[in-house]
Amino acid sequence: MRELRNLDDVHPRNLTRRQHLVLVYLIGLVSIVLLFTGLYYWGMRSLEDRPRSIFQAFNTVIETMTTTGYGADSPWLTPAMNVFVATMQVTGVVIGFITLRVLVIPLFERTPLNLDDRLSIKDEHVVVAEYQRDTEVLLDELEALDIDYVLLESDEAEAKRLSDDGYQAINGDPEERADLDRASIEKASLLITDARDRTASIVLTALEANEDLRVISFTASTRRKAALAEIGVDRSVAPHALIGTRLAEKATTPISVDSAVESKTVAIREILIRRDSPLHGVRVGDSPLANHPNLTLVAGWFDGELRLPASPDDRLTPNTVLVVAGPESAIDDVSSEVAGIRSPRLSTRAAVVVAGLGEGGTAAVEAFPEDVPVTTIDESPDVDPDIIGDVTEPETLHAAKISDASALVVTVDDDATALLAVAMARSIAPDVEILTRVSDTEKASAAFRAGADYVLSIQQVCARLVAAEVYGERMMDPVNQIRLVRGDAVPFVGESLIDARRDTERGWTVVGLSRNGTIYTDEQTTIEPGDEIFVAGSDAALREFKKQ
């Protein structure tokens, strides 16, 4: 209780609600004990004819109410005394519960909780010094990969909430060396910071404690990357610009066919798993694409991450795009089963519309190939858009000729605006491909329901990028193209196509072979001298293939 400086403070009107409650409790407790003591003193003298002193009566009352014993007075002979003693027992139990609620529990609630005691022993772990996005998405990603970490959170209530939920979180100021030491910064292998203008101070303080620390910093603008590199940041990421670039690269053709390849016999295409696809939730290895004897699964896009090749254990979701190669007829046959096949857009360079010219939209525009016409939309004339207007209004979309566009990239800052823009664009142009960015991971499913074909969540992409960095591997950025080229079959002579496709770590795969003008893609076909093979992969992987 607060200090009472003079007698006036004792007046009930000056007491807090809790002080008033405690005072009433104490007065009531003393009154009950005195009442029971007097009644017991009288009862033993008048009813039991066994007189006791007032102090003996007081001791027996305390023993009875606290249920610790009854002394030498039991048993009692008269019914009235037995009822009275039983009443004292019940009263004692009730007072015990009141004592817990009024005194004991509040006492423990007011005791400061040391979240450090909940941390496991740390070594070669990740220290997350502030995180401005959905922290749980990041921590869930780290825990799913069994990555040890400590989150240093400056908001005390948030740190306690996360710690209570089972996360390795403590409260502290990441700019203070003492708080970084509590997170075992000297034993950490990686520092992740997302603290805006405080980033430089945090990084410099952490590197004083551990000069071998790798540092990832999230920044609002790509313009800060050079400055962050100067202070020791190994990789700085501007999430909005990163996702804008990815959406742009996804909106333009990520696949092409080499001019020397007979494109009418061997094709490479994307198959989008839409929300109503029967393959939703199916493992890649169990899909008809992976098991088709004449088709090769080259790669897959999973929430913006390119996996080349896709793992058989990956699950197909409405945000998955699979890249397959093989005879056009075989692709056409399986496309009806998958639902959502897209033809290559390379030959028809229709305009792409970009809605929102912030950091992400600007990065998207810069990422488009020079021969792709881009129409930009923004409400602010300061960013010099092609169309000034509200992207959620049909007049604005009609002015941008959305019906004639090949794709719409939505990079507006507000998720609600993005969802409405997607729905409006879908109602006007049913066939346009819509790619959008959302900040809240939970809004991704809503974006699909609104009509988006492809959705990237800033929170999810950032979390996966961090998880990849922990292993010392860059999260594979989207390649400009996945190409299909013709190569010499000599190194593979004697192997079947399934054997030639077995190595999944090369970044390229053998699609089929050409023999005497006939294309063979059946996986049991044996490669013979004089054959030529068709190889699909990224530009970088194919350069390595040619060297080999």
Coordinates of C-alpha atoms in Angstrom, one line a residue, residues 9-417:
D9 CA -4.6 9.9 4.5
V10 CA -6.2 7.3 6.7
H11 CA -9.7 8.7 5.9
P12 CA -11.6 6.2 3.7
R13 CA -12.1 8.7 1.0
N14 CA -8.3 8.9 0.5
L15 CA -7.8 5.2 0.1
T16 CA -7.6 3.4 -3.2
R17 CA -10.1 0.8 -4.1
R18 CA -7.7 -2.0 -3.3
Q19 CA -6.6 -0.4 0.0
H20 CA -10.3 0.0 1.0
L21 CA -10.9 -3.7 0.1
V22 CA -7.9 -4.8 2.2
L23 CA -9.0 -2.7 5.1
V24 CA -12.6 -4.1 5.1
Y25 CA -11.1 -7.6 4.9
L26 CA -8.9 -7.1 7.9
I27 CA -11.6 -5.5 10.0
G28 CA -14.0 -8.4 9.1
L29 CA -11.4 -11.0 9.9
V30 CA -10.6 -9.6 13.3
S31 CA -14.2 -9.2 14.1
I32 CA -15.0 -12.8 13.2
V33 CA -12.1 -14.2 15.2
L34 CA -13.1 -12.1 18.3
L35 CA -16.7 -13.1 17.9
F36 CA -15.9 -16.8 17.7
T37 CA -13.4 -16.5 20.6
G38 CA -16.1 -15.0 22.8
L39 CA -18.7 -17.5 21.8
Y40 CA -16.3 -20.4 22.3
Y41 CA -15.3 -19.1 25.7
W42 CA -19.0 -18.9 26.7
G43 CA -19.9 -22.3 25.2
M44 CA -17.2 -24.2 26.9
R45 CA -18.1 -22.6 30.3
S46 CA -21.9 -22.8 30.0
L47 CA -22.7 -25.7 27.7
E48 CA -19.7 -28.1 28.1
D49 CA -19.0 -27.2 31.7
R50 CA -15.3 -27.2 30.9
P51 CA -14.2 -23.6 31.4
R52 CA -11.3 -22.3 29.3
S53 CA -9.3 -19.1 29.6
I54 CA -9.9 -16.5 26.9
F55 CA -6.5 -17.2 25.5
Q56 CA -7.2 -20.9 25.3
A57 CA -10.4 -20.1 23.5
F58 CA -8.6 -17.8 21.1
N59 CA -6.1 -20.6 20.3
T60 CA -8.8 -23.2 19.7
V61 CA -10.6 -20.8 17.3
I62 CA -7.5 -20.2 15.3
E63 CA -6.7 -23.9 15.1
T64 CA -10.3 -24.7 14.0
M65 CA -10.5 -21.9 11.4
T66 CA -7.1 -22.8 9.8
T67 CA -8.0 -26.5 9.9
T68 CA -4.7 -27.3 11.6
G69 CA -6.2 -29.1 14.6
Y70 CA -8.5 -28.9 17.5
G71 CA -6.3 -29.2 20.6
A72 CA -7.4 -31.2 23.6
D73 CA -11.0 -29.9 23.6
S74 CA -12.5 -32.3 21.1
P75 CA -14.8 -34.1 21.1
W76 CA -17.5 -31.7 22.2
L77 CA -20.5 -33.2 24.0
T78 CA -23.4 -30.8 23.3
P79 CA -25.0 -30.5 19.8
A80 CA -24.8 -26.7 19.9
M81 CA -21.0 -26.8 20.4
N82 CA -20.5 -29.3 17.6
V83 CA -22.6 -27.1 15.2
F84 CA -20.6 -24.0 16.3
V85 CA -17.3 -25.7 15.7
A86 CA -18.4 -26.9 12.3
T87 CA -19.5 -23.3 11.5
M88 CA -16.0 -22.1 12.4
Q89 CA -14.4 -24.8 10.1
V90 CA -16.6 -23.7 7.1
T91 CA -15.9 -20.0 7.9
G92 CA -12.2 -20.7 8.0
V93 CA -12.3 -22.3 4.5
V94 CA -14.2 -19.4 3.1
I95 CA -11.9 -16.9 4.6
G96 CA -8.9 -18.9 3.1
F97 CA -10.3 -18.4 -0.4
I98 CA -10.9 -14.7 0.3
T99 CA -7.3 -14.3 1.6
L100 CA -6.0 -15.8 -1.7
R101 CA -8.1 -13.5 -3.8
V102 CA -7.5 -10.3 -1.8
L103 CA -3.9 -10.7 -0.6
V104 CA -1.9 -13.6 -2.1
I105 CA -2.9 -13.6 -5.8
P106 CA -2.5 -9.8 -6.1
L107 CA 0.8 -10.0 -4.4
F108 CA 2.2 -12.4 -7.0
E109 CA 0.5 -10.5 -9.9
R110 CA 2.5 -7.4 -8.8
T111 CA 5.8 -9.3 -8.6
P112 CA 7.9 -8.5 -11.7
L113 CA 8.2 -11.5 -14.0
N114 CA 11.7 -12.2 -15.3
L115 CA 11.2 -13.5 -18.8
D116 CA 14.9 -14.4 -19.0
D117 CA 14.2 -17.3 -16.7
R118 CA 12.1 -18.9 -19.5
L119 CA 15.0 -18.8 -22.1
S120 CA 16.8 -22.1 -22.9
I121 CA 20.6 -22.1 -23.1
K122 CA 21.6 -20.3 -26.3
D123 CA 24.6 -20.8 -28.7
E124 CA 24.9 -20.1 -32.4
H125 CA 21.4 -18.7 -32.3
V126 CA 19.5 -15.9 -34.0
V127 CA 18.9 -12.6 -32.1
V128 CA 15.8 -10.7 -33.4
A129 CA 16.2 -7.1 -32.2
E130 CA 12.8 -5.6 -32.8
Y131 CA 10.5 -6.7 -35.6
Q132 CA 7.9 -4.4 -37.0
R133 CA 5.8 -6.9 -38.9
D134 CA 3.8 -9.9 -37.6
T135 CA 6.3 -11.3 -35.2
E136 CA 4.5 -14.6 -34.8
V137 CA 4.8 -15.4 -38.5
L138 CA 8.6 -15.0 -38.3
L139 CA 9.0 -16.9 -35.0
D140 CA 6.7 -19.8 -36.3
E141 CA 8.9 -20.0 -39.4
L142 CA 12.1 -20.2 -37.2
E143 CA 10.6 -22.8 -34.9
A144 CA 9.3 -24.9 -37.8
L145 CA 12.9 -25.2 -39.0
D146 CA 14.2 -25.9 -35.5
I147 CA 16.2 -22.6 -35.5
D148 CA 17.1 -21.4 -32.0
Y149 CA 16.4 -17.7 -31.4
V150 CA 15.8 -14.9 -28.9
L151 CA 13.5 -12.0 -29.6
L152 CA 14.4 -8.8 -27.9
E153 CA 11.2 -6.8 -27.7
S154 CA 11.1 -3.2 -26.4
D155 CA 7.3 -3.3 -25.7
E156 CA 6.9 -5.0 -22.3
A157 CA 3.4 -6.1 -22.8
E158 CA 4.1 -7.6 -26.2
A159 CA 7.2 -9.4 -24.9
K160 CA 5.2 -10.9 -22.0
R161 CA 2.4 -12.0 -24.4
L162 CA 4.8 -13.7 -26.7
S163 CA 6.6 -15.4 -23.8
D164 CA 3.3 -16.6 -22.4
D165 CA 2.5 -18.1 -25.8
G166 CA 5.7 -20.1 -25.6
Y167 CA 8.1 -18.0 -27.7
Q168 CA 11.6 -17.2 -26.7
A169 CA 11.0 -13.5 -26.1
I170 CA 12.4 -11.1 -23.5
N171 CA 11.7 -7.4 -22.8
G172 CA 14.6 -5.0 -23.4
D173 CA 16.1 -2.2 -25.4
P174 CA 18.2 -3.6 -28.3
E175 CA 20.2 -0.4 -28.3
E176 CA 21.5 -1.2 -24.8
R177 CA 24.5 -3.5 -24.6
A178 CA 23.3 -5.0 -21.3
D179 CA 20.0 -6.1 -22.9
L180 CA 21.8 -7.5 -25.9
D181 CA 24.0 -9.5 -23.5
R182 CA 20.8 -10.9 -21.9
A183 CA 20.0 -12.3 -25.3
S184 CA 23.5 -13.9 -25.4
I185 CA 24.5 -11.7 -28.3
E186 CA 28.2 -12.8 -28.0
K187 CA 27.2 -16.4 -28.8
A188 CA 24.8 -15.6 -31.6
S189 CA 25.5 -16.3 -35.3
L190 CA 22.9 -13.9 -36.8
L191 CA 21.3 -10.6 -35.9
I192 CA 18.0 -9.6 -37.5
T193 CA 16.8 -6.0 -36.9
D194 CA 13.8 -4.2 -38.1
A195 CA 13.9 -1.0 -36.1
R196 CA 13.7 1.8 -38.7
D197 CA 15.9 4.7 -37.6
R198 CA 17.3 2.8 -34.7
T199 CA 18.8 0.2 -36.9
A200 CA 22.3 1.8 -37.1
S201 CA 22.5 2.1 -33.3
I202 CA 21.4 -1.5 -32.7
V203 CA 23.8 -2.9 -35.3
L204 CA 26.8 -1.0 -34.1
T205 CA 26.1 -2.0 -30.5
A206 CA 25.7 -5.6 -31.4
L207 CA 28.9 -5.7 -33.5
E208 CA 30.9 -4.3 -30.5
A209 CA 29.8 -7.4 -28.6
N210 CA 30.3 -9.9 -31.4
E211 CA 32.3 -8.8 -34.4
D212 CA 31.7 -12.1 -36.3
L213 CA 27.9 -11.6 -36.2
R214 CA 26.1 -11.7 -39.6
V215 CA 23.5 -9.0 -39.8
I216 CA 20.2 -8.8 -41.8
S217 CA 18.3 -5.5 -41.7
F218 CA 14.9 -4.7 -43.0
T219 CA 14.6 -1.2 -44.4
A220 CA 11.8 0.9 -45.7
S221 CA 13.7 2.0 -48.8
T222 CA 16.4 0.7 -51.1
R223 CA 18.1 4.1 -50.8
R224 CA 19.4 3.1 -47.4
K225 CA 21.2 -0.1 -48.4
A226 CA 24.6 1.6 -49.0
A227 CA 24.6 3.3 -45.6
L228 CA 23.6 0.1 -43.9
A229 CA 26.4 -1.8 -45.6
E230 CA 28.9 0.8 -44.3
I231 CA 28.0 0.0 -40.7
G232 CA 28.3 -3.7 -41.1
V233 CA 24.9 -5.0 -42.4
D234 CA 25.5 -8.0 -44.5
R235 CA 22.2 -8.0 -46.2
S236 CA 19.5 -5.3 -46.2
V237 CA 16.1 -6.0 -47.5
A238 CA 13.4 -3.5 -48.6
P239 CA 10.3 -5.8 -48.4
H240 CA 8.0 -3.7 -50.5
A241 CA 10.6 -3.3 -53.3
L242 CA 11.5 -7.0 -53.1
I243 CA 7.9 -8.1 -53.5
G244 CA 7.3 -5.5 -56.2
T245 CA 10.2 -7.0 -58.2
R246 CA 8.9 -10.5 -57.7
L247 CA 5.4 -9.7 -58.8
A248 CA 6.8 -8.0 -62.0
E249 CA 9.0 -11.0 -62.8
K250 CA 6.0 -13.2 -62.2
A251 CA 3.7 -11.1 -64.4
T252 CA 6.1 -11.3 -67.4
T253 CA 7.1 -14.5 -68.9
P254 CA 9.4 -16.6 -66.7
I255 CA 9.8 -19.2 -69.4
S256 CA 11.0 -19.3 -73.0
V257 CA 11.9 -21.8 -75.6
D258 CA 15.3 -21.7 -77.4
S259 CA 15.0 -20.8 -81.1
A260 CA 16.7 -24.0 -82.0
V261 CA 14.0 -26.1 -80.3
E262 CA 10.9 -27.3 -82.2
S263 CA 8.4 -25.5 -80.0
K264 CA 5.5 -27.2 -81.6
T265 CA 6.6 -30.6 -80.4
V266 CA 8.3 -29.8 -77.0
A267 CA 6.8 -27.1 -74.9
I268 CA 7.4 -25.6 -71.5
R269 CA 4.5 -24.0 -69.8
E270 CA 3.2 -22.8 -66.4
I271 CA 0.2 -24.4 -64.7
L272 CA -1.4 -22.3 -62.0
I273 CA -3.1 -24.2 -59.2
R274 CA -6.3 -22.1 -58.7
R275 CA -8.4 -22.1 -55.6
D276 CA -11.0 -24.5 -57.1
S277 CA -8.4 -26.9 -58.5
P278 CA -8.8 -30.6 -57.6
L279 CA -5.1 -30.7 -56.8
H280 CA -5.4 -28.3 -53.8
G281 CA -3.6 -29.9 -50.9
V282 CA -2.1 -32.8 -52.9
R283 CA 1.6 -33.5 -52.6
V284 CA 3.7 -32.7 -55.7
G285 CA 4.9 -36.3 -55.9
D286 CA 1.3 -37.5 -56.0
S287 CA 0.1 -35.1 -58.7
P288 CA -0.6 -36.3 -62.3
L289 CA 2.1 -33.9 -63.4
A290 CA 4.9 -35.6 -61.5
N291 CA 3.7 -39.0 -62.5
H292 CA 3.0 -38.4 -66.1
P293 CA 5.4 -40.5 -68.3
N294 CA 5.7 -37.9 -71.0
L295 CA 6.0 -34.7 -68.8
T296 CA 8.8 -33.4 -66.7
L297 CA 8.1 -31.2 -63.7
V298 CA 10.8 -28.5 -64.1
A299 CA 10.1 -26.1 -61.2
G300 CA 7.5 -24.7 -58.9
W301 CA 6.7 -21.3 -57.4
F302 CA 5.5 -21.6 -53.8
D303 CA 4.4 -18.3 -52.3
G304 CA 6.9 -16.4 -54.4
E305 CA 9.8 -18.8 -53.9
L306 CA 11.1 -20.6 -56.9
R307 CA 12.1 -24.2 -56.2
L308 CA 13.9 -25.8 -59.1
P309 CA 12.9 -28.6 -59.1
A310 CA 10.0 -28.8 -56.7
S311 CA 10.2 -31.2 -53.9
P312 CA 7.9 -34.2 -54.1
D313 CA 6.8 -33.4 -50.5
D314 CA 5.7 -29.9 -51.3
R315 CA 1.9 -29.3 -51.0
L316 CA 0.0 -27.7 -53.9
T317 CA -1.9 -24.7 -52.8
P318 CA -3.9 -22.0 -54.7
N319 CA -0.7 -20.0 -54.8
T320 CA 1.4 -22.6 -56.5
V321 CA 2.6 -22.3 -60.1
L322 CA 4.2 -25.4 -61.6
V323 CA 6.5 -25.3 -64.7
V324 CA 6.2 -28.4 -66.8
A325 CA 7.8 -29.5 -70.0
G326 CA 6.9 -32.0 -72.6
P327 CA 4.8 -32.5 -75.7
E328 CA 2.1 -29.9 -76.2
S329 CA -0.5 -32.5 -76.6
A330 CA 0.4 -34.1 -73.2
I331 CA 0.3 -30.7 -71.5
D332 CA -3.1 -30.0 -73.0
D333 CA -4.4 -33.3 -71.9
V334 CA -3.4 -32.9 -68.2
S335 CA -4.3 -29.2 -68.1
S336 CA -8.0 -29.9 -67.9
E337 CA -7.4 -32.1 -64.9
V338 CA -5.4 -29.4 -63.2
A339 CA -7.4 -26.4 -64.3
G340 CA -5.8 -23.0 -64.7
I341 CA -3.2 -23.5 -67.5
R342 CA -1.6 -20.4 -68.8
S343 CA -0.1 -20.0 -72.3
P344 CA 3.3 -18.3 -72.5
R345 CA 2.9 -14.6 -72.7
L346 CA 6.2 -13.9 -74.4
S347 CA 4.8 -13.7 -77.9
T348 CA 2.1 -11.3 -77.0
R349 CA 3.7 -8.3 -75.2
A350 CA 0.4 -6.8 -74.1
A351 CA 0.6 -3.9 -71.6
V352 CA 0.9 -4.6 -67.9
V353 CA -0.9 -2.3 -65.5
V354 CA 0.7 -1.4 -62.2
A355 CA -1.5 0.0 -59.5
G356 CA 0.3 1.9 -56.8
L357 CA 3.6 3.7 -57.3
G358 CA 5.2 3.5 -53.9
E359 CA 8.4 1.7 -53.2
G360 CA 6.9 -1.7 -54.4
G361 CA 5.2 -0.3 -57.5
T362 CA 8.3 1.6 -58.6
A363 CA 10.5 -1.5 -58.1
A364 CA 7.9 -3.5 -60.2
V365 CA 8.0 -1.0 -63.1
E366 CA 11.8 -1.1 -63.1
A367 CA 11.9 -4.9 -63.2
F368 CA 9.8 -5.2 -66.4
P369 CA 11.7 -5.9 -69.6
E370 CA 12.1 -2.9 -71.8
D371 CA 9.8 -4.3 -74.5
V372 CA 6.9 -4.7 -72.1
P373 CA 4.6 -1.7 -72.2
V374 CA 3.6 -0.6 -68.7
T375 CA 0.7 1.6 -67.6
T376 CA 0.9 3.0 -64.1
I377 CA -2.0 4.1 -61.8
D378 CA -1.7 6.2 -58.7
E379 CA -3.8 8.8 -56.9
S380 CA -0.9 11.1 -56.4
P381 CA 0.3 13.2 -59.3
D382 CA 3.6 13.7 -57.5
V383 CA 4.8 10.2 -58.6
D384 CA 4.0 11.0 -62.2
P385 CA 1.7 8.0 -63.0
D386 CA 0.2 7.4 -66.5
I387 CA -3.3 7.5 -65.0
I388 CA -4.2 9.6 -62.0
G389 CA -7.1 8.1 -60.1
D390 CA -8.5 5.6 -57.6
V391 CA -7.7 2.0 -58.7
T392 CA -10.9 0.8 -57.1
E393 CA -13.0 2.9 -59.4
P394 CA -14.1 1.4 -62.8
E395 CA -13.4 4.6 -64.7
T396 CA -9.7 4.4 -63.6
L397 CA -9.3 0.8 -64.7
H398 CA -11.1 1.5 -68.0
A399 CA -8.7 4.4 -68.6
A400 CA -5.8 2.1 -68.1
K401 CA -7.4 -0.4 -70.6
I402 CA -7.4 -3.2 -68.2
S403 CA -9.4 -5.4 -70.5
D404 CA -6.6 -5.3 -73.1
A405 CA -3.8 -5.9 -70.5
S406 CA -2.0 -9.2 -69.9
A407 CA -1.6 -8.6 -66.2
L408 CA -2.5 -6.3 -63.3
V409 CA 0.1 -5.9 -60.5
V410 CA -1.5 -4.4 -57.4
T411 CA 1.0 -2.8 -55.0
V412 CA -1.1 -0.3 -53.0
D413 CA -0.2 0.1 -49.4
D414 CA -3.6 -0.7 -47.8
D415 CA -4.8 -4.3 -47.9
A416 CA -8.5 -3.3 -48.0
T417 CA -7.9 -1.1 -51.0

